[in-house]
Amino acid sequence: QVQLVESGGGLVQAGGSLRLSCAASGSIIRLDDMAWYRQTPGFQREFVALITSSGSTNYADSVKGRFTISRDNDQRTLYLQMNSLKPEDTGVYYCNAAIRTLFRLMDSWGKGTLVTVSS
């Protein structure tokens, strides 16, 4: 059994910053690629950023230069530093991870944390 729990969401004014965290727990052998996605009502879940186990990163064009993804492998935690936030960044942010357990590779999701950016 593995679990991803996001935290750090909240209400912030445009131009402000937030830092999201995602803690992984359970019978984990290794965390492979980890990513953040977001979803607003009426829209599909969209990719935000990804970081590989070796630290390579990839970002959606809409957040490049404003968001930074990072991870602490020892703490099994994923982060998303969000700066210069815009109202269009509003949504539920989900953590996603490829998790290797003793028996299989799992594609796991957290339950999400809400980010609201006011104009």
CSV table of C-alpha atoms in Angstrom, one decimal:
chain,number,residue,atom,x,y,z
A,1,GLN,CA,0.0,0.0,0.0
A,2,VAL,CA,1.4,3.4,-1.0
A,3,GLN,CA,0.0,6.9,-0.5
A,4,LEU,CA,0.7,10.3,-1.9
A,5,VAL,CA,-0.5,13.3,0.2
A,6,GLU,CA,-0.3,16.8,-1.1
A,7,SER,CA,-0.2,20.0,1.0
A,8,GLY,CA,0.5,23.7,0.7
A,9,GLY,CA,-2.4,24.8,-1.3
A,10,GLY,CA,-4.4,27.9,-0.4
A,11,LEU,CA,-5.6,31.3,-1.5
A,12,VAL,CA,-3.1,33.8,-2.8
A,13,GLN,CA,-3.2,37.1,-4.7
A,14,ALA,CA,-1.9,37.3,-8.2
A,15,GLY,CA,1.8,37.8,-8.2
A,16,GLY,CA,2.2,35.8,-5.0
A,17,SER,CA,3.9,32.5,-4.3
A,18,LEU,CA,3.0,29.1,-2.9
A,19,ARG,CA,5.0,26.0,-2.3
A,20,LEU,CA,3.3,22.7,-2.7
A,21,SER,CA,4.5,19.4,-1.1
A,22,CYS,CA,3.7,15.8,-1.8
A,23,ALA,CA,4.8,13.2,0.7
A,24,ALA,CA,5.0,9.5,-0.4
A,25,SER,CA,4.6,6.8,2.2
A,26,GLY,CA,4.1,3.0,2.3
A,27,SER,CA,6.0,0.0,1.0
A,28,ILE,CA,8.1,1.8,-1.4
A,29,ILE,CA,11.3,0.4,-3.0
A,30,ARG,CA,12.0,3.4,-5.2
A,31,LEU,CA,10.3,6.5,-6.6
A,32,ASP,CA,10.8,7.0,-10.3
A,33,ASP,CA,9.4,9.9,-12.2
A,34,MET,CA,7.3,12.3,-10.2
A,35,ALA,CA,5.0,15.0,-11.5
A,36,TRP,CA,2.5,17.7,-10.8
A,37,TYR,CA,-0.8,18.0,-12.7
A,38,ARG,CA,-3.6,20.5,-12.2
A,39,GLN,CA,-7.3,20.6,-13.0
A,40,THR,CA,-10.0,23.3,-13.1
A,41,PRO,CA,-13.7,22.6,-13.2
A,42,GLY,CA,-14.9,21.7,-16.6
A,43,PHE,CA,-11.4,21.1,-18.0
A,44,GLN,CA,-9.2,18.0,-18.3
A,45,ARG,CA,-6.3,17.4,-15.9
A,46,GLU,CA,-3.2,19.0,-17.4
A,47,PHE,CA,0.5,18.5,-17.0
A,48,VAL,CA,2.4,21.1,-15.0
A,49,ALA,CA,5.9,19.7,-14.4
A,50,LEU,CA,7.9,16.5,-14.1
A,51,ILE,CA,11.1,15.5,-12.5
A,52,THR,CA,12.9,12.2,-13.0
A,53,SER,CA,14.7,10.2,-10.4
A,54,SER,CA,18.0,11.7,-11.6
A,55,GLY,CA,16.7,15.2,-11.4
A,56,SER,CA,15.9,16.1,-15.0
A,57,THR,CA,12.9,18.4,-15.3
A,58,ASN,CA,10.3,19.3,-17.8
A,59,TYR,CA,7.6,22.0,-17.6
A,60,ALA,CA,4.5,23.0,-19.3
A,61,ASP,CA,5.0,26.1,-21.4
A,62,SER,CA,2.5,28.0,-19.3
A,63,VAL,CA,4.6,27.7,-16.1
A,64,LYS,CA,8.1,27.9,-17.4
A,65,GLY,CA,10.2,30.5,-15.6
A,66,ARG,CA,7.6,30.8,-12.8
A,67,PHE,CA,7.4,27.3,-11.3
A,68,THR,CA,10.2,25.0,-10.1
A,69,ILE,CA,9.8,21.3,-9.4
A,70,SER,CA,12.2,19.6,-7.0
A,71,ARG,CA,12.4,16.4,-4.9
A,72,ASP,CA,14.0,15.1,-1.8
A,73,ASN,CA,14.5,11.4,-2.4
A,74,ASP,CA,15.6,10.7,1.2
A,75,GLN,CA,12.4,12.3,2.5
A,76,ARG,CA,10.3,10.9,-0.3
A,77,THR,CA,8.9,14.3,-0.9
A,78,LEU,CA,8.1,16.2,-4.1
A,79,TYR,CA,7.8,20.0,-4.2
A,80,LEU,CA,6.5,22.6,-6.5
A,81,GLN,CA,7.6,26.2,-5.9
A,82,MET,CA,5.1,28.5,-7.6
A,83,ASN,CA,6.0,32.2,-8.1
A,84,SER,CA,4.4,35.0,-10.0
A,85,LEU,CA,1.1,33.3,-9.7
A,86,LYS,CA,-1.7,34.2,-12.1
A,87,PRO,CA,-5.5,33.7,-11.8
A,88,GLU,CA,-5.3,31.1,-14.5
A,89,ASP,CA,-3.1,29.0,-12.2
A,90,THR,CA,-6.1,28.3,-10.1
A,91,GLY,CA,-7.0,24.7,-9.8
A,92,VAL,CA,-6.6,21.5,-7.9
A,93,TYR,CA,-3.0,20.4,-8.0
A,94,TYR,CA,-2.3,16.6,-8.0
A,95,CYS,CA,0.9,14.8,-7.3
A,96,ASN,CA,1.7,11.8,-9.5
A,97,ALA,CA,4.5,9.3,-9.1
A,98,ALA,CA,5.7,6.1,-10.6
A,99,ILE,CA,6.4,4.0,-7.5
A,100,ARG,CA,8.2,0.7,-7.4
A,101,THR,CA,7.0,-1.6,-4.7
A,102,LEU,CA,8.3,-5.1,-4.0
A,103,PHE,CA,5.8,-6.6,-6.5
A,104,ARG,CA,5.1,-4.1,-9.1
A,105,LEU,CA,5.4,-0.6,-10.6
A,106,MET,CA,2.5,1.6,-9.6
A,107,ASP,CA,1.2,4.8,-11.2
A,108,SER,CA,-0.1,6.6,-8.1
A,109,TRP,CA,-2.0,9.8,-7.6
A,110,GLY,CA,-2.7,12.0,-4.5
A,111,LYS,CA,-6.1,13.4,-3.7
A,112,GLY,CA,-5.0,17.0,-4.6
A,113,THR,CA,-4.6,20.4,-3.0
A,114,LEU,CA,-6.6,23.4,-4.0
A,115,VAL,CA,-4.8,26.5,-5.2
A,116,THR,CA,-6.8,29.7,-5.7
A,117,VAL,CA,-5.2,32.8,-7.2
A,118,SER,CA,-7.3,36.0,-6.9
A,119,SER,CA,-6.9,38.9,-9.3
